[in-house]
PDB file of C-alpha atoms in Angstrom:
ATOM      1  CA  UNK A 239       2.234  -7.391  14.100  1.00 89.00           C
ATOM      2  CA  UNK A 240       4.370  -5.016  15.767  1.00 92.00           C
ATOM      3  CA  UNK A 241       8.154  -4.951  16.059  1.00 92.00           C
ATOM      4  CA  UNK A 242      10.519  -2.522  18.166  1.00 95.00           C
ATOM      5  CA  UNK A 243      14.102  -2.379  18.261  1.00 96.00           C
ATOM      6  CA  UNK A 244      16.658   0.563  19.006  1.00 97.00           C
ATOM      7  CA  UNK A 245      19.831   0.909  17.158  1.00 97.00           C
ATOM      8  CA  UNK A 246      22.815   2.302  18.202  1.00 97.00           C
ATOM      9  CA  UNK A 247      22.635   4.777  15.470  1.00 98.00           C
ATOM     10  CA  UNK A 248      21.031   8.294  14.297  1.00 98.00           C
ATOM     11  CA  UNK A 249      17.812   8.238  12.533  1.00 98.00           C
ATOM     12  CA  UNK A 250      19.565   9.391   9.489  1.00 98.00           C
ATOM     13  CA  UNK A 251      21.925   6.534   9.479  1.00 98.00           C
ATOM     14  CA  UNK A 252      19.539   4.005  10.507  1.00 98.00           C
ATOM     15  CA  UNK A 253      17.111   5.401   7.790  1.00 98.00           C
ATOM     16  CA  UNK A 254      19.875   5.550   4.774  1.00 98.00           C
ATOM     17  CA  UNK A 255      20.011   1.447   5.761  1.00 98.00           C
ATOM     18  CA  UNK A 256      16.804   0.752   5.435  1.00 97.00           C
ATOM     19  CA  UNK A 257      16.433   3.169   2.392  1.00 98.00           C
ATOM     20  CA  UNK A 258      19.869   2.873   0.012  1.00 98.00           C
ATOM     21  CA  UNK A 259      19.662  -0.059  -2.273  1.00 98.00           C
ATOM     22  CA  UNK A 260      23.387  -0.560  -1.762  1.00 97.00           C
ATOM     23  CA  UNK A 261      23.293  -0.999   1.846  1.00 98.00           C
ATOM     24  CA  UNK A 262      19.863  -3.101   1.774  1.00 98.00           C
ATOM     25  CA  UNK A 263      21.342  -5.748  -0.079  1.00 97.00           C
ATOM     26  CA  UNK A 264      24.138  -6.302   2.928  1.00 96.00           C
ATOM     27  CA  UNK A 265      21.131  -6.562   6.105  1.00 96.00           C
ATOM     28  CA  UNK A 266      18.034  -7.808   4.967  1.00 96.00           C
ATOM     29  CA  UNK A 267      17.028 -11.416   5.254  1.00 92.00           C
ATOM     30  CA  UNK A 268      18.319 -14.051   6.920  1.00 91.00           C
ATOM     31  CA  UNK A 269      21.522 -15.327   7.825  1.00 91.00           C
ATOM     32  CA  UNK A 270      22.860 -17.728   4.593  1.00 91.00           C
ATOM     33  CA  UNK A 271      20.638 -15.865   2.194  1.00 93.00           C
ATOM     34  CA  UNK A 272      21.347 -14.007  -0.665  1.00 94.00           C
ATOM     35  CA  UNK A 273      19.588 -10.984  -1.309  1.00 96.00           C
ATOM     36  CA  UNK A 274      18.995 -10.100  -5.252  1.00 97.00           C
ATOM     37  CA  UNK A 275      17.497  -6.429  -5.967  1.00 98.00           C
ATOM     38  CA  UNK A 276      15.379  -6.124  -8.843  1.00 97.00           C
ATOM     39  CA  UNK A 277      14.807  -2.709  -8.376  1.00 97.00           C
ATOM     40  CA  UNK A 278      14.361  -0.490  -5.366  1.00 98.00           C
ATOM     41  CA  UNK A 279      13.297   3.065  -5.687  1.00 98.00           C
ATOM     42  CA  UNK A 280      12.611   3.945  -1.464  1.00 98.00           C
ATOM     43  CA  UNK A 281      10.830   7.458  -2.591  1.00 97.00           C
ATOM     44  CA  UNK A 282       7.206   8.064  -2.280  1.00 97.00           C
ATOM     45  CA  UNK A 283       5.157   6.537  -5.531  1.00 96.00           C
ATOM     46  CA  UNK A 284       7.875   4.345  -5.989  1.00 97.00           C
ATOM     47  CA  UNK A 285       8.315   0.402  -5.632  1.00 97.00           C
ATOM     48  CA  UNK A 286      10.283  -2.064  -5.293  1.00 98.00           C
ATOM     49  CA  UNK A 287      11.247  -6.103  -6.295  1.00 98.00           C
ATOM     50  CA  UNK A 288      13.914  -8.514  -4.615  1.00 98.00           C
ATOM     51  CA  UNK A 289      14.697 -12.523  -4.264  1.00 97.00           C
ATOM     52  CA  UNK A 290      15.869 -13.482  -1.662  1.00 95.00           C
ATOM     53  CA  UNK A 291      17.959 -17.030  -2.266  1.00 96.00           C
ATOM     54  CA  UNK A 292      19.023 -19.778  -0.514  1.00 93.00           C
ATOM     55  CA  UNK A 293      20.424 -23.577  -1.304  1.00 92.00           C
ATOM     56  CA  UNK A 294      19.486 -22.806  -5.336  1.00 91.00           C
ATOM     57  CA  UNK A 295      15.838 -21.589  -4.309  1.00 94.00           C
ATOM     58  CA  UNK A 296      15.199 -17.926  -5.140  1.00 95.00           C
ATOM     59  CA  UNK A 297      11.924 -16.585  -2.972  1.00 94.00           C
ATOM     60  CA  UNK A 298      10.352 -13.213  -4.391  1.00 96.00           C
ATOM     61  CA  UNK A 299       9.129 -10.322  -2.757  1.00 96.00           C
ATOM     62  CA  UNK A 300       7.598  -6.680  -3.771  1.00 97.00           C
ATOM     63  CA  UNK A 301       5.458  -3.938  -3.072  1.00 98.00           C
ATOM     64  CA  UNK A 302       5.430   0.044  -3.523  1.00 98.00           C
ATOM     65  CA  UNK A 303       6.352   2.758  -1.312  1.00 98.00           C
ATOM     66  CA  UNK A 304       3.282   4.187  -0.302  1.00 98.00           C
ATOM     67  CA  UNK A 305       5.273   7.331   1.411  1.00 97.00           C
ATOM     68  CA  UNK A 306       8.647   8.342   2.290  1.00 98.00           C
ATOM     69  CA  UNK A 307       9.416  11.062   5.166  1.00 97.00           C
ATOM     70  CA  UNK A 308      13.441  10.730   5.035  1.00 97.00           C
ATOM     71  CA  UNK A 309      14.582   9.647   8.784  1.00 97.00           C
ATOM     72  CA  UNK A 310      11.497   9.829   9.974  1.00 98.00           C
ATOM     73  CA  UNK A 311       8.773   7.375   7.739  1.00 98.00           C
ATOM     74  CA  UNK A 312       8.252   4.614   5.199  1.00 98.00           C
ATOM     75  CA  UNK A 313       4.902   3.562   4.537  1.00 98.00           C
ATOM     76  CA  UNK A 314       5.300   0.183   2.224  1.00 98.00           C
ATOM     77  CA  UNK A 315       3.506  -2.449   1.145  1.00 98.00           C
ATOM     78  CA  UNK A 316       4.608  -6.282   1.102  1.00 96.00           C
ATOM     79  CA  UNK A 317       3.693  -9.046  -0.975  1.00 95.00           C
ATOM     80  CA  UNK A 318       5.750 -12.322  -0.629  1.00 92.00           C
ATOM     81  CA  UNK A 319       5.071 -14.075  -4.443  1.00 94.00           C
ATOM     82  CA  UNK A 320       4.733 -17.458  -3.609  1.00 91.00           C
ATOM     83  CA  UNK A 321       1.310 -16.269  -1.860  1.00 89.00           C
ATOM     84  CA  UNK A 322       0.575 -13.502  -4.074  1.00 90.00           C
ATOM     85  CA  UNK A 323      -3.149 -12.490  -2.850  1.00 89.00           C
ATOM     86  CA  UNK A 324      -1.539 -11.242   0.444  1.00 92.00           C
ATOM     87  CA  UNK A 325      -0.522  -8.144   0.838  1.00 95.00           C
ATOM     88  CA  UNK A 326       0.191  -6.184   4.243  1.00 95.00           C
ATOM     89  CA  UNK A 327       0.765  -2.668   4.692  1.00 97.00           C
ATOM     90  CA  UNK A 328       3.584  -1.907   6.809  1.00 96.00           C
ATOM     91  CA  UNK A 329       5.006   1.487   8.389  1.00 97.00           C
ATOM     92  CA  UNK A 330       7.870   2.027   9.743  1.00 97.00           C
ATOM     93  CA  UNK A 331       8.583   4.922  12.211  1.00 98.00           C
ATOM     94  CA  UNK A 332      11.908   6.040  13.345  1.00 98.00           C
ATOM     95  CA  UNK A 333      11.957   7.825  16.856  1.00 98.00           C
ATOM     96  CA  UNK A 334      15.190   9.396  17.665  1.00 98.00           C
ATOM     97  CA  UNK A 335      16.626   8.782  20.710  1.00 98.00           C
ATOM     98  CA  UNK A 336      19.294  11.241  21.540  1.00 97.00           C
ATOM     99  CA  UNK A 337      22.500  10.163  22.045  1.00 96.00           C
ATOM    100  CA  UNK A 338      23.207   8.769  18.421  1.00 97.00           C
ATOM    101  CA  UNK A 339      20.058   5.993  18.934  1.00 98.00           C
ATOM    102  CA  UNK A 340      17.439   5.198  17.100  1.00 98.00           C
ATOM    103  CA  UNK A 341      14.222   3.442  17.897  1.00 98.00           C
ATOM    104  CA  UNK A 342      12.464   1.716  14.641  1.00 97.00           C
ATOM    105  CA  UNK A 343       8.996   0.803  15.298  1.00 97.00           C
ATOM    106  CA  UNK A 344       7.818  -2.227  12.786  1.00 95.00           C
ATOM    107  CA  UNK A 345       3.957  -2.254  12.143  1.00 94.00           C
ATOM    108  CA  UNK A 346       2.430  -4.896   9.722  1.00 93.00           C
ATOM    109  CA  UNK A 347      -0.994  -4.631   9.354  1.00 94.00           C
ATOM    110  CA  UNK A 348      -2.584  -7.481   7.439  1.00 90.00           C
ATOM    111  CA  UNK A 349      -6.373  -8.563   6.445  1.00 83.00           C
ATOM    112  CA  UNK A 350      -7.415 -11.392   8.683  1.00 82.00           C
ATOM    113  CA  UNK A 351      -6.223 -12.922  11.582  1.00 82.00           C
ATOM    114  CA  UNK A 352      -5.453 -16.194   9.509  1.00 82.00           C
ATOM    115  CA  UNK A 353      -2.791 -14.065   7.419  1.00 80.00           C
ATOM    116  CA  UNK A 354      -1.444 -12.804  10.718  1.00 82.00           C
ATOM    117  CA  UNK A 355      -0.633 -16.419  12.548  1.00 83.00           C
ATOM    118  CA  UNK A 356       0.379 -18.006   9.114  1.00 80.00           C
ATOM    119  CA  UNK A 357       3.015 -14.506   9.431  1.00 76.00           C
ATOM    120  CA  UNK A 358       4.263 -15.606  12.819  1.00 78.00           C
ATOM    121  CA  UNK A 359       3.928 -19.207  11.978  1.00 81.00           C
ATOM    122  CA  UNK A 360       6.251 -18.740   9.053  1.00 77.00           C
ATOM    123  CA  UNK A 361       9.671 -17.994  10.795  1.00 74.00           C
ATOM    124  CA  UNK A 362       9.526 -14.593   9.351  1.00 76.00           C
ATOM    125  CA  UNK A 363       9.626 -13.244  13.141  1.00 79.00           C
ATOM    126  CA  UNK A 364      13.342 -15.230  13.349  1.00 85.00           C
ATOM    127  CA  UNK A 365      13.863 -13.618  10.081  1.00 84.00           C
ATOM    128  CA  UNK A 366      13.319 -10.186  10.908  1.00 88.00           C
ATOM    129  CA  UNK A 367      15.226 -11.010  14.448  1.00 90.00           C
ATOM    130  CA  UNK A 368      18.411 -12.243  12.368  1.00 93.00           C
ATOM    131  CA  UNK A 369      17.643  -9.190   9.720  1.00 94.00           C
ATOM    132  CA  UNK A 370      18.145  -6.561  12.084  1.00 95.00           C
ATOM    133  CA  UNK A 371      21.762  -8.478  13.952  1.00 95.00           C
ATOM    134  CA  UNK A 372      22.791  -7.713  10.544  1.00 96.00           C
ATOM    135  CA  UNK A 373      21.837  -4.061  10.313  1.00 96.00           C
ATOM    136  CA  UNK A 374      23.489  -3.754  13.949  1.00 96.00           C
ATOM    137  CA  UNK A 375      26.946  -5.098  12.577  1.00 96.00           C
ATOM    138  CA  UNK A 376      26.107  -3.224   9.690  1.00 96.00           C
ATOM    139  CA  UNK A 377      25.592   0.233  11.152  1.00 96.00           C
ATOM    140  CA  UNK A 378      28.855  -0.587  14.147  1.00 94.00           C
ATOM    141  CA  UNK A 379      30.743  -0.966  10.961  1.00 87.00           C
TER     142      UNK A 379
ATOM    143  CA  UNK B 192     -15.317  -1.470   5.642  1.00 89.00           C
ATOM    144  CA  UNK B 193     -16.167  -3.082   2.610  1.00 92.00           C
ATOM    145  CA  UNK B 194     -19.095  -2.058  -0.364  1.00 92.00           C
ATOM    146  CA  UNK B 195     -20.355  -4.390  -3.131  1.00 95.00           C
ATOM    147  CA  UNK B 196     -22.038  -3.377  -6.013  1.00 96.00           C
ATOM    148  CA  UNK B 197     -23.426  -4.439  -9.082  1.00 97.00           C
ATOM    149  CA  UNK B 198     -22.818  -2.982 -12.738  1.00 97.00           C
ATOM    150  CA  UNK B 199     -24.788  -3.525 -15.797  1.00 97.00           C
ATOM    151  CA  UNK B 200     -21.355  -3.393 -18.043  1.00 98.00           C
ATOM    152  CA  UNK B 201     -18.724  -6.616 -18.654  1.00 98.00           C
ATOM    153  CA  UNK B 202     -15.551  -6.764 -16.356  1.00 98.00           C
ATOM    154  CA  UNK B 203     -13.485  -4.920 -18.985  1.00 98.00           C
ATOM    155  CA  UNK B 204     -15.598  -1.966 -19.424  1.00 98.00           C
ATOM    156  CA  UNK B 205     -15.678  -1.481 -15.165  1.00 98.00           C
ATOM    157  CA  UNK B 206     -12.217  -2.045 -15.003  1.00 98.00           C
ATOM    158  CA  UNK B 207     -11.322   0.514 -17.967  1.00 98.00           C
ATOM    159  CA  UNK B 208     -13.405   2.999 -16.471  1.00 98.00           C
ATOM    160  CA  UNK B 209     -11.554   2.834 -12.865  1.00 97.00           C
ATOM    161  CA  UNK B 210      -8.178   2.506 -14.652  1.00 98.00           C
ATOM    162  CA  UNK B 211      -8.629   5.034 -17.453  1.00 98.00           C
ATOM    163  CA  UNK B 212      -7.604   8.621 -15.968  1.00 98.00           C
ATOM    164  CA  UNK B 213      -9.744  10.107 -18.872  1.00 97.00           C
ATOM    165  CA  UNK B 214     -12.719   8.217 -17.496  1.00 98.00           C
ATOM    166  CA  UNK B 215     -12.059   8.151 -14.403  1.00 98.00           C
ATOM    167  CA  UNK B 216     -12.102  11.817 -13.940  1.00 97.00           C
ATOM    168  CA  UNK B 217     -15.746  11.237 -15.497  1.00 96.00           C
ATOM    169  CA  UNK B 218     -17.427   9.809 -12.490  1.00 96.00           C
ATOM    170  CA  UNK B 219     -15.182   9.987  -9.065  1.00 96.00           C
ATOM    171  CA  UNK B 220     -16.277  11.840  -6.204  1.00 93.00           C
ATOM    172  CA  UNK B 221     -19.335  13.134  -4.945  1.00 91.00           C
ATOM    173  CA  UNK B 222     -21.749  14.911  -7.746  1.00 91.00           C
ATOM    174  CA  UNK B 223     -20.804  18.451  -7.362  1.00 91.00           C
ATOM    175  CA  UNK B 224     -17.514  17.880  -7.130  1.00 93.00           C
ATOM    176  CA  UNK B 225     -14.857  18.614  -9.621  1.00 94.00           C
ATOM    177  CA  UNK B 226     -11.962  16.113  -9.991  1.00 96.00           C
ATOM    178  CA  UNK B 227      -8.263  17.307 -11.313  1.00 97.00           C
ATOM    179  CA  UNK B 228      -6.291  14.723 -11.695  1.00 98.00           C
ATOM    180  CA  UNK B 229      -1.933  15.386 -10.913  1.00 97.00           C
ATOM    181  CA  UNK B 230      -1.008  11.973 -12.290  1.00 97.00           C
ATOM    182  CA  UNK B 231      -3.021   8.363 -12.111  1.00 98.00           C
ATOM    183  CA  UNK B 232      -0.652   5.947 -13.450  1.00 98.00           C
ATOM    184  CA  UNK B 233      -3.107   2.918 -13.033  1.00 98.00           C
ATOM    185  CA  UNK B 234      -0.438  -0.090 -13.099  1.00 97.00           C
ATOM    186  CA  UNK B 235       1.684  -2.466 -10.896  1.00 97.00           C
ATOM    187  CA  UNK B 236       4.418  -0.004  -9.162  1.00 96.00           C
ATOM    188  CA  UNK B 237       2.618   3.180 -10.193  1.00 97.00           C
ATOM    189  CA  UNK B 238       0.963   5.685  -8.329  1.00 97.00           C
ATOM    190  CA  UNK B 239      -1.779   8.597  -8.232  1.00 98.00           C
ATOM    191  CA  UNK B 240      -2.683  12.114  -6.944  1.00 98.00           C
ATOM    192  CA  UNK B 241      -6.011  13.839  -7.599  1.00 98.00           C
ATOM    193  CA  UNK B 242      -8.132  16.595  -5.862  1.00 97.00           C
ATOM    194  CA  UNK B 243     -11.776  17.559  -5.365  1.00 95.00           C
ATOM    195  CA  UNK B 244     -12.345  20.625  -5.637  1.00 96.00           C
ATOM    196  CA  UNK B 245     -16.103  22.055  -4.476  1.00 93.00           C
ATOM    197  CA  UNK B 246     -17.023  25.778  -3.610  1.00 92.00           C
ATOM    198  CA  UNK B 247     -13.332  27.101  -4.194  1.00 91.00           C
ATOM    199  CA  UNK B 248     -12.161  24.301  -1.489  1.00 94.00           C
ATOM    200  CA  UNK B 249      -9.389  21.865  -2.821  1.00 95.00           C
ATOM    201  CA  UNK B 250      -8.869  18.352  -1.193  1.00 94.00           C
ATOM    202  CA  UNK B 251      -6.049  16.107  -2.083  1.00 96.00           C
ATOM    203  CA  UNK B 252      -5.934  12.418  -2.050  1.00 96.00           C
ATOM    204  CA  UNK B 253      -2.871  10.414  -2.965  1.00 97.00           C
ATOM    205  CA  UNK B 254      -1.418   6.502  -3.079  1.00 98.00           C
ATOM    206  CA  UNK B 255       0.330   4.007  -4.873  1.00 98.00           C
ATOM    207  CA  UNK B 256      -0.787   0.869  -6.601  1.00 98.00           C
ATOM    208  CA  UNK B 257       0.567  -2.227  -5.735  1.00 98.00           C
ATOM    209  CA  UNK B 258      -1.012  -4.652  -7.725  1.00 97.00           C
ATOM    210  CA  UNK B 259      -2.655  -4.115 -11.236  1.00 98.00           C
ATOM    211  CA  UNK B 260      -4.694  -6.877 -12.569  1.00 97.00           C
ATOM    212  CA  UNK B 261      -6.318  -6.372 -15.877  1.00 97.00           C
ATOM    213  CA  UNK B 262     -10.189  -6.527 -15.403  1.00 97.00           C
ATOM    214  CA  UNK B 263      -9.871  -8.824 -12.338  1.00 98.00           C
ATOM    215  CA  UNK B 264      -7.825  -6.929  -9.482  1.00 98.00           C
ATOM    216  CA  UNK B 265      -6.250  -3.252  -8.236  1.00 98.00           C
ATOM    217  CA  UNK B 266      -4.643  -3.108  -4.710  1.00 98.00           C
ATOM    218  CA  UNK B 267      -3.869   0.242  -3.828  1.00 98.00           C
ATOM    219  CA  UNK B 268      -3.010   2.862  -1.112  1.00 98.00           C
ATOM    220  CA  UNK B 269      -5.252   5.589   0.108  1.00 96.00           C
ATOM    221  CA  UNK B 270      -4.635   9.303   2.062  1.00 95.00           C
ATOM    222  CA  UNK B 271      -6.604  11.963   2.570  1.00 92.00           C
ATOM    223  CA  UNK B 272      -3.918  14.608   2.525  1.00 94.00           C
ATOM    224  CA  UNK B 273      -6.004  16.852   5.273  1.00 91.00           C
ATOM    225  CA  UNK B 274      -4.780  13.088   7.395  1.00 89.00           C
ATOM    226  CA  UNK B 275      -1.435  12.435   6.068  1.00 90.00           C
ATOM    227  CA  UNK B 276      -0.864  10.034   8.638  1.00 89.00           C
ATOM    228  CA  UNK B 277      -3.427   7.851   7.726  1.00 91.00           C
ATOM    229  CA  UNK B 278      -3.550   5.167   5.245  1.00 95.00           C
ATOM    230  CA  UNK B 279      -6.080   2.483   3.567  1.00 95.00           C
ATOM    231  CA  UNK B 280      -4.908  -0.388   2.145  1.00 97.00           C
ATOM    232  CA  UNK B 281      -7.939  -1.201  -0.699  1.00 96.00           C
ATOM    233  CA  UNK B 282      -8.453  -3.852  -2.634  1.00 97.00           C
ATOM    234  CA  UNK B 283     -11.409  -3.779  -5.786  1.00 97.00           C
ATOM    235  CA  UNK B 284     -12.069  -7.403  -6.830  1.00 98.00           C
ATOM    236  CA  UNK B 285     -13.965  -7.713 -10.234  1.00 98.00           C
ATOM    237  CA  UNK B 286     -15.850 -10.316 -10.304  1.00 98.00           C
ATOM    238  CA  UNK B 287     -17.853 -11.729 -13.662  1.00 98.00           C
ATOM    239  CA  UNK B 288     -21.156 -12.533 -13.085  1.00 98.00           C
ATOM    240  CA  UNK B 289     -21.456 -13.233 -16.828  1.00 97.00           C
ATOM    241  CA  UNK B 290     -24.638 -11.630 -19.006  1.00 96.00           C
ATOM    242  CA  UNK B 291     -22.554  -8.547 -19.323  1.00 97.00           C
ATOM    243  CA  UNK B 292     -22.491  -7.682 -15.222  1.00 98.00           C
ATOM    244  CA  UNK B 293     -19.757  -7.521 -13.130  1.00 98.00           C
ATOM    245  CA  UNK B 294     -19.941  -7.360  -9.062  1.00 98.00           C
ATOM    246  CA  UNK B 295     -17.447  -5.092  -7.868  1.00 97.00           C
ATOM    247  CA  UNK B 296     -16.208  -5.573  -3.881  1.00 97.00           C
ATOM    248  CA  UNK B 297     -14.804  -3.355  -2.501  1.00 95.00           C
ATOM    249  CA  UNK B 298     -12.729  -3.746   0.580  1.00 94.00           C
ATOM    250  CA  UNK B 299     -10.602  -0.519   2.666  1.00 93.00           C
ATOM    251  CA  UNK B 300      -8.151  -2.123   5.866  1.00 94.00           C
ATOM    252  CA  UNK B 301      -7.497   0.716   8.148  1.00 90.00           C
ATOM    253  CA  UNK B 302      -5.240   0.197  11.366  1.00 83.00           C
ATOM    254  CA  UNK B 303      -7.651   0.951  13.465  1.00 82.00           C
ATOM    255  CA  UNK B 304     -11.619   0.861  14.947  1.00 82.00           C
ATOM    256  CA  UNK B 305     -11.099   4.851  15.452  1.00 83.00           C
ATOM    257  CA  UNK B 306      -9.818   5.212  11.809  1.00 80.00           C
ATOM    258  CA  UNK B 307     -12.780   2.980  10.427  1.00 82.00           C
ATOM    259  CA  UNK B 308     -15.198   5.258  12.249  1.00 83.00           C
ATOM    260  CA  UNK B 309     -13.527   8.296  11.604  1.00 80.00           C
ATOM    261  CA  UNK B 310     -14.028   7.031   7.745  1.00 76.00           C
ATOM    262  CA  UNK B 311     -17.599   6.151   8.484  1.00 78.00           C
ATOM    263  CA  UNK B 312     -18.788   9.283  10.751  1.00 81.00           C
ATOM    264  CA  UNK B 313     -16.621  11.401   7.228  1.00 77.00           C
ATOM    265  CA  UNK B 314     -19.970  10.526   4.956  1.00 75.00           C
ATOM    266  CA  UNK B 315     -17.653   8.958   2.489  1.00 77.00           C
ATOM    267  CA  UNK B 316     -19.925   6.058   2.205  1.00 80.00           C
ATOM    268  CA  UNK B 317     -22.458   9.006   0.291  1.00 85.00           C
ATOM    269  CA  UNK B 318     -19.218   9.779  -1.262  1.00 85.00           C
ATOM    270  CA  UNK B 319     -18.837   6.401  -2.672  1.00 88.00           C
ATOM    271  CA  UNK B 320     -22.471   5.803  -3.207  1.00 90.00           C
ATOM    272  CA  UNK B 321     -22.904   9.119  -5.595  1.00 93.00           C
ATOM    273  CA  UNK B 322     -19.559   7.964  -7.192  1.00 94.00           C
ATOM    274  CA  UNK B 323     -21.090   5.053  -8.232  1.00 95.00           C
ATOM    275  CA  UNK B 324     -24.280   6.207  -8.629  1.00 95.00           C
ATOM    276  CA  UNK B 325     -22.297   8.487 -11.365  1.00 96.00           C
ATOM    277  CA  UNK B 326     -20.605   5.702 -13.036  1.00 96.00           C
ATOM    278  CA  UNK B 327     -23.584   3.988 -13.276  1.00 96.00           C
ATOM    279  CA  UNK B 328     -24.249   6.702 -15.827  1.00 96.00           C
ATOM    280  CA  UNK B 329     -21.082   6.283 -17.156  1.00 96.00           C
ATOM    281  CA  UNK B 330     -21.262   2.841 -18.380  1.00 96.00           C
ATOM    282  CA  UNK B 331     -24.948   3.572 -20.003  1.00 95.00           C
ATOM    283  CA  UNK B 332     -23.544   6.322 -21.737  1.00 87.00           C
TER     284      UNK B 332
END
């Protein structure tokens, strides 16, 4: 799966989002949920845990940080712990625009074409979608 | 690209010996190789660096490991550091097939056909066969 969205932002400042713990917590996820960091250590070799939480339901998520190129790379990986035998390796690459924009390329690369459709059949597409309205009102603020 | 093999050792004993810097330094790589070892921190959220050295040439290969199961499961990253842009996302499955043998499967997702040739056309499936071949010894020892 592949995602691609420009921000109105500098790599740098689009990267710190995606990358500080403290400003995390305030984007990602959807709309209504609460977003609970274990830990989160965005540095190559490191990992990371978080719930995200909704109506009294808490839904876990982790994986490490393969590689970290500040503004410019994080190579991840993602396992959502309710199916915990999936795992997809995601990279994200952020293309600088000029102008104070930012293009973030999304890739998800998973095992089987099963794992990808039960991904898009999830809603996790609508989640990313309301994810990164956040990081926009995020980043204008 | 996946490899299965067959040990004449329990679960435990395979597992220790791909988790176990001290014995994993033992048997990895292709015979003639020497392996150095920066750090190999074999658990859920850790990470690894090692090198082969041959003939006064050094090559460095690097990732983190998601998931750590005690003789059952390790997901983990993989780069070649002469390709830092590409990544492997492996997974070694341990399987029991009782009488003191264990099937090991081996499975490496690249992102794409090139990369999987590229990895094919590298002779890293010798590589992997004289690794085992090596730990074969190993676990008789």
């Amino acid at each position: 799966m592949r995602i691609t969205r420009e921000f109105d932002a500098p790599p740098e400042k689009v990267f710190r989002a995606q990358s500080d713990p403290e400003l995390v917590v305030q984007w990602l996820g959807p709309r209504g949920y609460e977003m609970r960091i274990d830990h989160f250590d965005c540095r190559t070799g490191g990992s990371y845990r978080y719930t995200h939480v909704h109506e009294g339901n808490e839904f876990g998520f982790r994986g490490s940080f393969h590689e970290v190129r500040p503004a410019s790379l994080i190579v991840q990986t993602f396992t959502f712990e309710l199916e915990p035998d999936g795992v997809a390796l995601e990279r994200l690459v952020f293309e600088d625009l000029g102008d104070g924009r930012t293009r973030l390329v999304s890739t998800s690369l998973v095992d089987s074409f099963q794992a990808r459709d039960a991904f898009v059949a999830s809603g996790m597409e609508d989640g990313v979608r309301q994810s990164y309205e956040r990081l926009d009102e995020l980043l204008a603020a």
